PDB file of C-alpha atoms and ligand atoms in Angstrom:
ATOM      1  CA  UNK P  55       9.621  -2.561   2.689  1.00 89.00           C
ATOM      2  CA  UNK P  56       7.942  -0.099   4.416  1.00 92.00           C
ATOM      3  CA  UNK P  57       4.536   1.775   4.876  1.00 91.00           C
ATOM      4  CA  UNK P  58       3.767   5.782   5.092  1.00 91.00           C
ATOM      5  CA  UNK P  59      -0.654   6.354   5.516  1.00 90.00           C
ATOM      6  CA  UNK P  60      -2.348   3.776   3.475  1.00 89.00           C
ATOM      7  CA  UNK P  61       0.967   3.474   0.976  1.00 93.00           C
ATOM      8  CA  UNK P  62       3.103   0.758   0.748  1.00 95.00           C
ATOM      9  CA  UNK P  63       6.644   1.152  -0.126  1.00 95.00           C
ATOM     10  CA  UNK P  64       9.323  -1.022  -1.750  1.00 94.00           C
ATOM     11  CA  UNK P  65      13.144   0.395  -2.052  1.00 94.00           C
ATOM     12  CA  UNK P  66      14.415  -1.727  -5.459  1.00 93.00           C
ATOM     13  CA  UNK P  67      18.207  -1.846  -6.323  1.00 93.00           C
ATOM     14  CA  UNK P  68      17.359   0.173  -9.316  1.00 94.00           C
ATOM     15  CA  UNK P  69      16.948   3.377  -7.113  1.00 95.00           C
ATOM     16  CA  UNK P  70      13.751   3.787  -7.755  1.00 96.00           C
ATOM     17  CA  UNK P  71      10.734   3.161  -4.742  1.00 96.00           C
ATOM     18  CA  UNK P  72       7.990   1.347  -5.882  1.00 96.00           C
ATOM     19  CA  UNK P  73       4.782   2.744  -4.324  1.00 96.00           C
ATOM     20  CA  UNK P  74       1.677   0.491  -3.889  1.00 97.00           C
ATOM     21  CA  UNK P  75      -1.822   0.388  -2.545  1.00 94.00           C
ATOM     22  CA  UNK P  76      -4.362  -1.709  -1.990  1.00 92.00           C
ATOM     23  CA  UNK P  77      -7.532  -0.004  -3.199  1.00 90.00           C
ATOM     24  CA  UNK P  78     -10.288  -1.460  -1.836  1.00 84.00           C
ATOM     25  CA  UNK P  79     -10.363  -5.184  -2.800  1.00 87.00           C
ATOM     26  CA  UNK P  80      -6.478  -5.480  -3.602  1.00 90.00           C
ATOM     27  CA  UNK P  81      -4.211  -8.306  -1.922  1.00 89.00           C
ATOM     28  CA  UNK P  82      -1.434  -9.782  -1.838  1.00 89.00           C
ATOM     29  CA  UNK P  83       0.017 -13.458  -1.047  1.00 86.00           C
ATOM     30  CA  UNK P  84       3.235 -14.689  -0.551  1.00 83.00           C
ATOM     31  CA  UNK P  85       3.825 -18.150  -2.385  1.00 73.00           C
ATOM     32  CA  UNK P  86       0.664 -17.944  -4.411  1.00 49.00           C
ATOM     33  CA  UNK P  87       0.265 -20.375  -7.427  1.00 48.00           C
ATOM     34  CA  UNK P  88       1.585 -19.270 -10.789  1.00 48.00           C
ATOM     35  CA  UNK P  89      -1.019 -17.250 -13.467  1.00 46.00           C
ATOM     36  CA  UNK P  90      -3.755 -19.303 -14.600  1.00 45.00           C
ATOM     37  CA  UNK P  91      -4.881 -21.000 -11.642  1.00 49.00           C
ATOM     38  CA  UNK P  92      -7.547 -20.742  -8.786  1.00 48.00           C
ATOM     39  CA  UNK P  93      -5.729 -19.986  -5.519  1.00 52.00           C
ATOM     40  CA  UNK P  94      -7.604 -22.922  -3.372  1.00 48.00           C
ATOM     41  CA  UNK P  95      -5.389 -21.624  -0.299  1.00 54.00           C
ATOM     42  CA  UNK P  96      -6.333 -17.691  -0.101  1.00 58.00           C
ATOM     43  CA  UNK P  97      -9.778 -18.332  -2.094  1.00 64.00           C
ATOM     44  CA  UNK P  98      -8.278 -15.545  -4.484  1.00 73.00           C
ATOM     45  CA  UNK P  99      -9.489 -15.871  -8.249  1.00 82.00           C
ATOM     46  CA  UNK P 100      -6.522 -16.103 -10.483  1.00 84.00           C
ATOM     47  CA  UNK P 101      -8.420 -14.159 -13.064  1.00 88.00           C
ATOM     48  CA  UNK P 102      -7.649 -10.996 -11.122  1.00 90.00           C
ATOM     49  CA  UNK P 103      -3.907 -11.573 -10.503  1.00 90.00           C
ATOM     50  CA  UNK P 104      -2.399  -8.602 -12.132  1.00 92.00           C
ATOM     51  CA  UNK P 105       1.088  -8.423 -11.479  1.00 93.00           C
ATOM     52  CA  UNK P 106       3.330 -11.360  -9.996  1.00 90.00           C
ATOM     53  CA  UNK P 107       6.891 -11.227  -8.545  1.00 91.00           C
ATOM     54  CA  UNK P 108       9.767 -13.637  -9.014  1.00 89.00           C
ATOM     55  CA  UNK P 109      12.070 -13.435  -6.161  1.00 85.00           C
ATOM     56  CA  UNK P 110      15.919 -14.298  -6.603  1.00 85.00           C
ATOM     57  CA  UNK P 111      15.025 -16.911  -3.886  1.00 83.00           C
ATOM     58  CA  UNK P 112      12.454 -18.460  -6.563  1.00 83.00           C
ATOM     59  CA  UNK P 113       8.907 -17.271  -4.191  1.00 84.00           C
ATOM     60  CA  UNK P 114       6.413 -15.485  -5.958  1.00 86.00           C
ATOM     61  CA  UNK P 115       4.471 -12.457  -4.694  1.00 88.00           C
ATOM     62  CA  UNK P 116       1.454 -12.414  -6.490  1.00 88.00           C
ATOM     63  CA  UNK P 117      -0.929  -9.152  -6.536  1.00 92.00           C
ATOM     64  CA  UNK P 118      -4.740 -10.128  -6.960  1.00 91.00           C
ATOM     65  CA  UNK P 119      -7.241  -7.255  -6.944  1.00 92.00           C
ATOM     66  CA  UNK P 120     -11.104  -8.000  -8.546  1.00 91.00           C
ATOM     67  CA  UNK P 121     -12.377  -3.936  -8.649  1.00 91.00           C
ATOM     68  CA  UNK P 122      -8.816  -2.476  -9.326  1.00 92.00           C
ATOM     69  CA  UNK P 123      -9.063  -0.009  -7.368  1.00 93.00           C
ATOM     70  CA  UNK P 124      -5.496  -0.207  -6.155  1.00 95.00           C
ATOM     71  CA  UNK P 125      -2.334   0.573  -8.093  1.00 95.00           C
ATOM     72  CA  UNK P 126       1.486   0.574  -8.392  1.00 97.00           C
ATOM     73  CA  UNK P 127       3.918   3.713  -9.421  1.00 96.00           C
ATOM     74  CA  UNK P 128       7.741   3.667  -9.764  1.00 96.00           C
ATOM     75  CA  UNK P 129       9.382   7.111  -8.143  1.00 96.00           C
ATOM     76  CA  UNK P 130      12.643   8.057  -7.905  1.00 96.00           C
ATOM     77  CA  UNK P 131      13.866   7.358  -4.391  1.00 94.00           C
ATOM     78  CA  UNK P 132      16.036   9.934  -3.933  1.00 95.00           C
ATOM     79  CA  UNK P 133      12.577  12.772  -4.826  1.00 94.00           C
ATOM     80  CA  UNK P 134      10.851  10.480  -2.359  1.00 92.00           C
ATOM     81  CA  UNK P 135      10.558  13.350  -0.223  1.00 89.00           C
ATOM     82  CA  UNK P 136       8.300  15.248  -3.203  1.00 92.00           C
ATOM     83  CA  UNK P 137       5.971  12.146  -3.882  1.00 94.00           C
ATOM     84  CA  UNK P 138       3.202  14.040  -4.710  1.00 92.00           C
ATOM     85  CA  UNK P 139       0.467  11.678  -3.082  1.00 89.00           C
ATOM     86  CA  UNK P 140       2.521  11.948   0.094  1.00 89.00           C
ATOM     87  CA  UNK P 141       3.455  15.600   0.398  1.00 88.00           C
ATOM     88  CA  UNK P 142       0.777  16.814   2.390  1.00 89.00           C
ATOM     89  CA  UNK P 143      -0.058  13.745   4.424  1.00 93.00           C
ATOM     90  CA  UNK P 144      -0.493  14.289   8.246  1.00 95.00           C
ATOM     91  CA  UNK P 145       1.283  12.429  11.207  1.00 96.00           C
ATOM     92  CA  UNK P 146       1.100   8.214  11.780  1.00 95.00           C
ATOM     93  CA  UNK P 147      -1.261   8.118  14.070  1.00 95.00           C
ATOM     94  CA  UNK P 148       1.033   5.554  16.200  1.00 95.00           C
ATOM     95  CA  UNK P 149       3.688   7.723  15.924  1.00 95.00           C
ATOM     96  CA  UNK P 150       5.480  10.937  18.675  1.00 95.00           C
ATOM     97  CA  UNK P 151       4.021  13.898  16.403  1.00 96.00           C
ATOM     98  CA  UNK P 152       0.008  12.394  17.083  1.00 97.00           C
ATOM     99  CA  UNK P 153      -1.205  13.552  20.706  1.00 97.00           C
ATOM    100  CA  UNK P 154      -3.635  15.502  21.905  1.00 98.00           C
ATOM    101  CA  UNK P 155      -2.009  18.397  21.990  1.00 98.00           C
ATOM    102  CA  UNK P 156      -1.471  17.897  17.542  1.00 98.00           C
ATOM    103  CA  UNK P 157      -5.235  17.427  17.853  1.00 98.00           C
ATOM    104  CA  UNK P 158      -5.996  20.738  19.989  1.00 98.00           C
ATOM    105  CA  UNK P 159      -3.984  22.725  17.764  1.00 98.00           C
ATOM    106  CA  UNK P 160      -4.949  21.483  14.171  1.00 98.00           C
ATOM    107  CA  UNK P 161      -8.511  21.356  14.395  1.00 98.00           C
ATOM    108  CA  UNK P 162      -8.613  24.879  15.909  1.00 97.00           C
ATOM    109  CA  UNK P 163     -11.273  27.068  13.863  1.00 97.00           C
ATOM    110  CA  UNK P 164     -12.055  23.533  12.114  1.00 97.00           C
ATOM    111  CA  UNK P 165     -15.798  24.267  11.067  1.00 97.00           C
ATOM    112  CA  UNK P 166     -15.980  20.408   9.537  1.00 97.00           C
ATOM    113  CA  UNK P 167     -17.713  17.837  11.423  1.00 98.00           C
ATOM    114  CA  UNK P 168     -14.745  15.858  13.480  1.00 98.00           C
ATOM    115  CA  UNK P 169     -15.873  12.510  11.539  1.00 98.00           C
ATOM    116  CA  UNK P 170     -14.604  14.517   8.267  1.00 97.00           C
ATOM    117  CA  UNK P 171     -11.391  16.170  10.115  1.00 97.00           C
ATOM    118  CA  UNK P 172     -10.108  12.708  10.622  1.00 97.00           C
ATOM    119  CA  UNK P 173     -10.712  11.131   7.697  1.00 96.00           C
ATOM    120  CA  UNK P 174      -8.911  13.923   6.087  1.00 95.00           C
ATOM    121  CA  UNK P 175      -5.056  12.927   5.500  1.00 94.00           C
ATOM    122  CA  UNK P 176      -3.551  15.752   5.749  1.00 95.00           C
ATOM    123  CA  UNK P 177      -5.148  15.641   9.414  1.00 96.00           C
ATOM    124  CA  UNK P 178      -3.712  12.077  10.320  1.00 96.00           C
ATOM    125  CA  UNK P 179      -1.965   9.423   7.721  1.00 94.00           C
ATOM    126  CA  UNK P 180      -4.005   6.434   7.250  1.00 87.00           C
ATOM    127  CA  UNK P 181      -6.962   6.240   9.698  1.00 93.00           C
ATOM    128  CA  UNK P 182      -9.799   4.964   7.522  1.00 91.00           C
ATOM    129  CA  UNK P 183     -13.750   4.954   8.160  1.00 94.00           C
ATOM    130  CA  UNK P 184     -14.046   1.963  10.273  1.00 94.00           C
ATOM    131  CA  UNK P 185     -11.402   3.104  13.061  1.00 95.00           C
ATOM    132  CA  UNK P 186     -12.637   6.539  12.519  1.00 97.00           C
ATOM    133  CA  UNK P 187     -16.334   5.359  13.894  1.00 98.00           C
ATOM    134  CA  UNK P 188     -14.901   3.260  16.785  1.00 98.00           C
ATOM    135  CA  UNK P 189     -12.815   5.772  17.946  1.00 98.00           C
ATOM    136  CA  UNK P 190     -15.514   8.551  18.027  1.00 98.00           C
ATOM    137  CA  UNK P 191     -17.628   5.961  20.311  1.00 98.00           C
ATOM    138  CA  UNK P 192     -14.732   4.794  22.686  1.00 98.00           C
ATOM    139  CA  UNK P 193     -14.311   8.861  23.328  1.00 98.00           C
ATOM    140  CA  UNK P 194     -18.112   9.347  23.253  1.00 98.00           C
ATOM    141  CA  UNK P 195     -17.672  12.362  20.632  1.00 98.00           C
ATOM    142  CA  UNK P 196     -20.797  12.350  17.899  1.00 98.00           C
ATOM    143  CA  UNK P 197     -19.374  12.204  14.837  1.00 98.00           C
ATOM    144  CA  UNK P 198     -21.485  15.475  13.639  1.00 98.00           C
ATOM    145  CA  UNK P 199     -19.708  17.666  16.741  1.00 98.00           C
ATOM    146  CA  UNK P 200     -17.869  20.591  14.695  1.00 98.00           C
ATOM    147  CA  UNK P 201     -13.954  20.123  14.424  1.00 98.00           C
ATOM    148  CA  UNK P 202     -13.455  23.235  16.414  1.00 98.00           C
ATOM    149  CA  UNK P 203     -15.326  22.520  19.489  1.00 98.00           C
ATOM    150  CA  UNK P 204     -13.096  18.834  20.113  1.00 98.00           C
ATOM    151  CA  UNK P 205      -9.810  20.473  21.318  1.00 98.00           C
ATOM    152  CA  UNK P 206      -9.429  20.026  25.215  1.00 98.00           C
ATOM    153  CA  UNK P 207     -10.912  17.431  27.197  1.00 98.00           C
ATOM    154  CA  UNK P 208     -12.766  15.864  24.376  1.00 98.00           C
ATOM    155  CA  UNK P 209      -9.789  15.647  22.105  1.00 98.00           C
ATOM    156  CA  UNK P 210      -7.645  13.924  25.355  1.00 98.00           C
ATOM    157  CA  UNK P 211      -9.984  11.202  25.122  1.00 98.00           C
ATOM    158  CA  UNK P 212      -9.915  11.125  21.265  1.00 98.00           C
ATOM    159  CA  UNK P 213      -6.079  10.955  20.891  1.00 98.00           C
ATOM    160  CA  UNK P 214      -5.742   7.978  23.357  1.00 98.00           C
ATOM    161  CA  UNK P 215      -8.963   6.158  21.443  1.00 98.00           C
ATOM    162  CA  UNK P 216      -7.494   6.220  18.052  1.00 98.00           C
ATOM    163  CA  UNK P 217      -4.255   4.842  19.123  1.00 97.00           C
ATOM    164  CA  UNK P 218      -5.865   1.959  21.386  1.00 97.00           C
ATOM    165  CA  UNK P 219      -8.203   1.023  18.316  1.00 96.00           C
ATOM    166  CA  UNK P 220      -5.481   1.343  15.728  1.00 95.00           C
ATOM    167  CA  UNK P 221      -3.245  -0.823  17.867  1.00 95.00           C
ATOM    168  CA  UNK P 222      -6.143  -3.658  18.783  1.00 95.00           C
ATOM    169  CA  UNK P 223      -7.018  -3.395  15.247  1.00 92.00           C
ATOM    170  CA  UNK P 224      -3.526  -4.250  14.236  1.00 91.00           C
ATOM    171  CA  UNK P 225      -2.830  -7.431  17.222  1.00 91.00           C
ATOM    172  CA  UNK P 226      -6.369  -8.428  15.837  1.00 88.00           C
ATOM    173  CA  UNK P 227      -4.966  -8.968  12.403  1.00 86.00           C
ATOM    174  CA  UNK P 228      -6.825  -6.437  10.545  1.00 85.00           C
ATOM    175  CA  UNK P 229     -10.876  -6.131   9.931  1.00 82.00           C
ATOM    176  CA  UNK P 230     -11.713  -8.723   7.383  1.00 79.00           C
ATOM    177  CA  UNK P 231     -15.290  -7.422   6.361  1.00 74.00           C
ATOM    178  CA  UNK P 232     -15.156  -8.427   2.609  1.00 67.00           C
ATOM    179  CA  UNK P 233     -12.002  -8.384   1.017  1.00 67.00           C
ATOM    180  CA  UNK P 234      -8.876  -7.993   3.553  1.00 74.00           C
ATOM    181  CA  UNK P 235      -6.175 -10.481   4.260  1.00 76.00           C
ATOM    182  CA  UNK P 236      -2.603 -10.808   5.064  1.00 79.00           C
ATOM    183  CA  UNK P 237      -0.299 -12.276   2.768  1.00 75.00           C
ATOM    184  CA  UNK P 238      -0.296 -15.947   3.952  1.00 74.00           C
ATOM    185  CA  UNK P 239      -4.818 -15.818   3.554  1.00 76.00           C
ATOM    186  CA  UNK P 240      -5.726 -15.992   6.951  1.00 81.00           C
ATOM    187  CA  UNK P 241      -8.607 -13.642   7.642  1.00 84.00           C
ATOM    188  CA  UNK P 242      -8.292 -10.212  10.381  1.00 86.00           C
ATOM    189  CA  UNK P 243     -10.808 -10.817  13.194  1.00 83.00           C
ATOM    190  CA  UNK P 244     -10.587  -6.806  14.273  1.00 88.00           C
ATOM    191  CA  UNK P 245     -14.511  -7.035  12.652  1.00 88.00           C
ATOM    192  CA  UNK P 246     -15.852  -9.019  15.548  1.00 86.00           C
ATOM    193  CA  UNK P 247     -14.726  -6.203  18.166  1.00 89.00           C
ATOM    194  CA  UNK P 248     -16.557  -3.487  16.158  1.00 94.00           C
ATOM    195  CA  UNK P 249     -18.910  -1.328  18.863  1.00 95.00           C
ATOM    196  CA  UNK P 250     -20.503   0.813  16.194  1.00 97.00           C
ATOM    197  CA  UNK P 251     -19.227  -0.240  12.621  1.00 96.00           C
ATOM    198  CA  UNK P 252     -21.780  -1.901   9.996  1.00 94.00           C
ATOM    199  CA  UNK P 253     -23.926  -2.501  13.517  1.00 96.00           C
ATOM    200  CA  UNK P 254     -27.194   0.156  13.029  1.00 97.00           C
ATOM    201  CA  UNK P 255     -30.162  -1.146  15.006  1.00 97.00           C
ATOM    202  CA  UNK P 256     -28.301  -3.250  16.979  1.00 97.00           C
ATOM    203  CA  UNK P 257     -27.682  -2.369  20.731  1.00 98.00           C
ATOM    204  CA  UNK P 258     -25.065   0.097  22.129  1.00 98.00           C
ATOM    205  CA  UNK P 259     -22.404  -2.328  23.890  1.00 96.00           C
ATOM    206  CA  UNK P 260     -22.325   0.626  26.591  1.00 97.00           C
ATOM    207  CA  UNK P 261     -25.986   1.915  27.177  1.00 98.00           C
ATOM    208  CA  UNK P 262     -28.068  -0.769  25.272  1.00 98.00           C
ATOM    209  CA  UNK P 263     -30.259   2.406  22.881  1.00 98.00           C
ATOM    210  CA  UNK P 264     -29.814   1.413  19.083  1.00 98.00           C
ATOM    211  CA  UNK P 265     -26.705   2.386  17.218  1.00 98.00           C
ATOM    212  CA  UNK P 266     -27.705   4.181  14.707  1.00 98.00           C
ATOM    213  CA  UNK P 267     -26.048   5.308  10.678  1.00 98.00           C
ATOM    214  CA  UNK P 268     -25.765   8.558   8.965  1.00 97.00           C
ATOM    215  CA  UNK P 269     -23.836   9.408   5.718  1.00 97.00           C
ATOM    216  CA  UNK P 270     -20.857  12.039   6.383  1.00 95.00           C
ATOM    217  CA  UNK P 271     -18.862  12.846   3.132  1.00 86.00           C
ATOM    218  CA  UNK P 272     -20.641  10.276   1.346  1.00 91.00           C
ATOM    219  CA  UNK P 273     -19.201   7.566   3.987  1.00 94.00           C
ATOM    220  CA  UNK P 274     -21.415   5.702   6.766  1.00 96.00           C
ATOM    221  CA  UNK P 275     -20.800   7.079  10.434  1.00 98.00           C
ATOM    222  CA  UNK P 276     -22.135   4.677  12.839  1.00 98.00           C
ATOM    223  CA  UNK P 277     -22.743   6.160  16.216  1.00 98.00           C
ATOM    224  CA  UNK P 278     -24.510   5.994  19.760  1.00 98.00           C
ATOM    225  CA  UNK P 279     -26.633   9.150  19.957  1.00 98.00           C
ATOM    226  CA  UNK P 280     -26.782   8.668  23.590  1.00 98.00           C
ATOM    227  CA  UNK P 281     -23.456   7.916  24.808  1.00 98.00           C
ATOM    228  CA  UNK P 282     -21.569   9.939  21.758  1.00 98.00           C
ATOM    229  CA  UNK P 283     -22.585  13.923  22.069  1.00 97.00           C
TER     230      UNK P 283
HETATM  231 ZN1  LIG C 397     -24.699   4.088  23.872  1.00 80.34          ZN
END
């Protein structure tokens, strides 16, 4: 298996890939129970099980997802390369080709506000909303600055930021705000280290003023507007 952005991927001995993601509310769970059945264990509702896997070894991978948001697509794995929902996709933003210097040069003459630049794809792969906030308050950038005006010192404190929250977010287990957890049930605890996310009103865990929300893109930026300029 393997993972590219927000994508999983799944080589088969058919020579085809099978491409998958979660949506918003999709999961899945290794050793479920069968169709038919409420998972007690992962607190899952069989009644959105969609598609189940029988291994060779006789396990079951069962895919449960309540909005369907998510979805699954066979490609050829040899036209991997030409997966259309992939072609344009920017660098892993744990990966060599994400620094500061990618960030000075791609959001040159960027007239976007830098919350929207990095929520764009073809920017960086796979950083969603949440990390997007945190990492705009750990480099004290306001998520409103314009794209263009982040390359230098701000975006040397931005390219660092993104890979320590990414890679907290990850030991952490994953931010388990409604919906998300890994495939044995157990819940990601990234949500309780949140400085800005889903906390408006609440205090700045830096200068104490109220965090406050704004809707970017149609998406909720949560930011300082004292420490984050
Ligand atoms: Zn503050």
């Amino acid at each position: 298996m393997g993972r590219r952005a927000k994508f999983l991927t799944l080589t088969l001995s058919t020579g085809e890939m099978l491409v998958m993601h979660l949506g918003m509310t999709g999961r899945f769970t290794v050793g479920g129970s069968q169709l038919g059945e409420f998972h007690h264990e992962t607190g899952t509702d069989a009644r959105h099980d969609h598609v189940v896997f029988h291994l060779g070894s006789g396990a079951t991978v069962t895919y449960n997802d309540p909005r369907r948001f998510g979805f699954m697509e066979l490609w050829p794995a040899e036209t991997f390369q030409a997966y259309p929902r992939l072609m344009r996709m920017g660098p892993e933003p744990l990966s060599n080709a994400f620094s500061a210097a990618y960030l000075d040069e791609v959001l040159q003459g960027r007239k976007a506000p830098i919350k929207a630049a990095l929520l764009d794809q073809s920017i960086i792969a796979g950083l969603g909303n949440i990390y997007v906030c945190e990492a705009l308050w750990r480099s004290g950038i306001s998520p409103k600055r314009r794209a263009s005006t982040v390359p230098g010192q701000r975006a040397a404190r931005l390219a660092p930021a993104i890979n320590e929250v990414i890679t907290e977010a990850i030991e952490a287990g994953g931010s388990s705000i409604s919906d998300f957890a890994s495939t044995n049930g157990e819940l990601g605890y990234f949500q309780h280290s949140f400085a800005v996310y889903a906390r408006e009103g609440q205090a700045c865990r830096n200068c104490g003023g109220p965090i406050k929300r704004l809707v970017q893109s149609g998406r909720s930026s949560f930011f300082c507007s004292t420490c984050q300029r």
